[in-house]
Amino acid sequence: MTLDTQMTLALLQELLMALRANDADGYKSWLALGIEELGRDVAGEVESDWMVPLLVEEERDRLMVWQLGVSL
């Protein structure tokens, strides 16, 4: 497994853990690091194509709220 693949999977794991822990700041920090290290395209793919299908409705809603910048 290449280093980029390992970093991509680690990003997915950290984003999921932050989302499930309801840690908006942690989520945003991991996403920013993913963009910095892997590029916007890869980080966006991890977030939208890989992660969203794994989420339950409540987690999807929370993610959408965070992306809109709303605080609950």
Backbone as JSON, one array per atom type, in Angstrom:
{
  "sequence": "MTLDTQMTLALLQELLMALRANDADGYKSWLALGIEELGRDVAGEVESDWMVPLLVEEERDRLMVWQLGVSL",
  "N": [[0.84, -1.17, 0.0], [0.6, 2.17, -0.88], [2.11, 5.23, 0.39], [0.49, 7.48, -0.02], [-2.02, 6.27, -0.26], [-2.29, 5.18, 2.3], [-2.31, 7.54, 3.8], [-4.65, 8.69, 2.83], [-6.6, 6.86, 3.67], [-6.22, 7.11, 6.43], [-7.03, 9.76, 6.77], [-9.76, 9.52, 6.13], [-10.59, 7.88, 8.27], [-10.03, 9.56, 10.51], [-11.7, 11.75, 9.97], [-14.22, 10.53, 10.09], [-14.21, 9.69, 12.79], [-14.07, 12.16, 14.15], [-16.47, 13.32, 13.31], [-18.35, 11.53, 14.36], [-17.82, 11.89, 17.03], [-18.86, 14.32, 17.39], [-17.27, 16.58, 17.0], [-16.66, 19.39, 15.75], [-14.56, 21.25, 15.35], [-12.3, 19.58, 15.39], [-12.88, 18.01, 13.16], [-12.81, 19.92, 11.08], [-10.14, 20.68, 11.28], [-8.8, 18.28, 10.6], [-9.74, 17.99, 7.99], [-8.65, 20.27, 6.78], [-5.92, 19.65, 7.05], [-5.86, 17.36, 5.45], [-6.43, 18.5, 2.94], [-4.18, 20.1, 2.66], [-2.08, 18.18, 2.66], [-2.83, 16.15, 0.82], [-4.18, 17.34, -1.22], [-6.84, 19.31, -2.61], [-8.68, 18.0, -4.32], [-8.44, 15.22, -3.71], [-8.99, 15.18, -0.94], [-11.59, 16.17, -0.98], [-12.85, 14.14, -2.41], [-12.57, 12.01, -0.61], [-14.17, 12.98, 1.45], [-16.74, 13.34, 0.23], [-17.31, 11.16, -1.58], [-16.39, 8.78, -0.36], [-16.85, 8.89, 2.42], [-19.5, 9.87, 3.03], [-21.38, 7.83, 2.13], [-21.08, 6.03, 4.23], [-22.32, 7.05, 6.42], [-24.92, 7.5, 8.87], [-28.25, 8.92, 8.83], [-28.45, 11.04, 10.73], [-25.75, 11.72, 11.12], [-25.1, 12.59, 8.55], [-26.71, 14.85, 8.39], [-25.56, 16.4, 10.44], [-23.0, 16.82, 9.34], [-23.67, 18.32, 7.06], [-24.67, 20.64, 8.27], [-22.34, 21.56, 9.55], [-20.79, 22.11, 7.29], [-22.18, 24.2, 6.23], [-21.64, 26.06, 8.08], [-23.13, 26.52, 10.33], [-24.04, 26.56, 13.73], [-25.11, 24.21, 16.09]],
  "CA": [[0.0, 0.0, 0.0], [1.44, 3.36, -0.99], [1.97, 6.21, 1.46], [-0.69, 8.3, -0.31], [-3.2, 5.47, 0.08], [-2.35, 5.12, 3.76], [-2.71, 8.87, 4.28], [-6.04, 8.88, 2.45], [-7.41, 6.04, 4.59], [-6.12, 7.72, 7.76], [-7.89, 10.93, 6.74], [-11.13, 9.03, 6.21], [-10.81, 7.42, 9.64], [-10.05, 10.69, 11.42], [-12.91, 12.53, 9.7], [-15.35, 9.77, 10.65], [-14.15, 9.72, 14.26], [-14.42, 13.51, 14.59], [-17.9, 13.51, 13.06], [-19.1, 10.71, 15.32], [-17.6, 12.47, 18.35], [-19.47, 15.65, 17.34], [-16.14, 17.49, 17.18], [-16.59, 20.19, 14.53], [-13.22, 21.83, 15.2], [-11.41, 18.5, 15.0], [-13.21, 17.64, 11.78], [-12.29, 20.96, 10.19], [-8.68, 20.6, 11.32], [-8.38, 17.12, 9.8], [-10.02, 18.26, 6.59], [-7.63, 21.23, 6.33], [-4.67, 18.91, 6.91], [-6.0, 16.52, 4.27], [-6.29, 19.35, 1.76], [-2.78, 20.5, 2.59], [-1.19, 17.06, 2.38], [-3.27, 15.3, -0.29], [-4.77, 18.16, -2.27], [-8.28, 19.56, -2.47], [-9.46, 16.98, -5.03], [-8.44, 13.95, -2.97], [-9.71, 15.38, 0.32], [-13.01, 16.29, -1.33], [-13.33, 12.79, -2.78], [-12.68, 11.25, 0.64], [-15.32, 13.48, 2.19], [-18.05, 13.17, -0.43], [-17.53, 9.87, -2.23], [-16.06, 7.64, 0.49], [-17.36, 8.99, 3.78], [-20.95, 10.07, 3.1], [-22.14, 6.58, 2.1], [-20.93, 5.29, 5.48], [-22.98, 7.78, 7.5], [-26.36, 7.42, 9.1], [-28.9, 10.2, 8.5], [-28.08, 12.05, 11.73], [-24.38, 12.15, 10.83], [-25.16, 13.37, 7.3], [-27.28, 16.15, 8.74], [-24.53, 17.13, 11.19], [-21.97, 17.22, 8.4], [-24.21, 19.39, 6.24], [-24.72, 21.83, 9.12], [-20.97, 22.03, 9.7], [-20.33, 22.65, 6.01], [-22.86, 25.48, 6.06], [-21.13, 26.97, 9.09], [-24.15, 26.74, 11.35], [-23.75, 25.9, 15.01], [-26.31, 23.7, 16.79]],
  "C": [[0.9, 1.24, 0.0], [1.19, 4.3, 0.19], [0.75, 7.09, 1.23], [-1.97, 7.55, 0.03], [-3.37, 5.39, 1.58], [-2.82, 6.45, 4.34], [-4.19, 9.14, 3.98], [-6.96, 8.09, 3.38], [-7.37, 6.6, 6.01], [-7.0, 8.97, 7.83], [-9.36, 10.52, 6.87], [-11.47, 8.62, 7.65], [-10.93, 8.59, 10.61], [-11.29, 11.56, 11.22], [-14.14, 11.83, 10.29], [-15.37, 9.84, 12.18], [-14.53, 11.1, 14.79], [-15.91, 13.76, 14.42], [-18.72, 12.76, 14.1], [-18.92, 11.19, 16.76], [-18.21, 13.87, 18.47], [-18.43, 16.75, 17.59], [-15.93, 18.28, 15.89], [-15.2, 20.76, 14.29], [-12.21, 20.77, 14.77], [-11.62, 18.08, 13.56], [-12.6, 18.64, 10.8], [-10.77, 20.95, 10.15], [-8.16, 19.45, 10.47], [-8.61, 17.35, 8.32], [-8.99, 19.24, 6.02], [-6.29, 20.53, 6.13], [-4.71, 18.0, 5.68], [-5.85, 17.3, 2.99], [-4.84, 19.74, 1.57], [-1.87, 19.36, 2.12], [-1.55, 16.28, 1.1], [-3.83, 16.09, -1.47], [-6.28, 18.24, -2.1], [-9.11, 18.46, -3.14], [-9.56, 15.67, -4.25], [-9.22, 14.09, -1.67], [-11.21, 15.5, 0.07], [-13.62, 14.95, -1.7], [-13.52, 11.93, -1.54], [-13.95, 11.67, 1.37], [-16.64, 13.13, 1.52], [-18.3, 11.76, -0.94], [-17.32, 8.67, -1.3], [-16.79, 7.69, 1.82], [-18.88, 9.04, 3.83], [-21.74, 8.77, 3.01], [-22.06, 5.76, 3.39], [-21.74, 5.88, 6.63], [-24.45, 7.44, 7.63], [-26.94, 8.82, 8.9], [-28.5, 11.33, 9.46], [-26.68, 12.6, 11.47], [-24.32, 12.98, 9.54], [-25.68, 14.77, 7.58], [-26.25, 17.01, 9.48], [-23.45, 17.64, 10.26], [-22.44, 18.38, 7.53], [-24.26, 20.71, 7.02], [-23.33, 22.41, 9.29], [-20.48, 22.69, 8.42], [-20.97, 24.0, 5.73], [-22.39, 26.51, 7.08], [-22.12, 27.33, 10.17], [-23.76, 25.98, 12.6], [-25.05, 25.47, 15.67], [-26.02, 23.55, 18.27]]
}
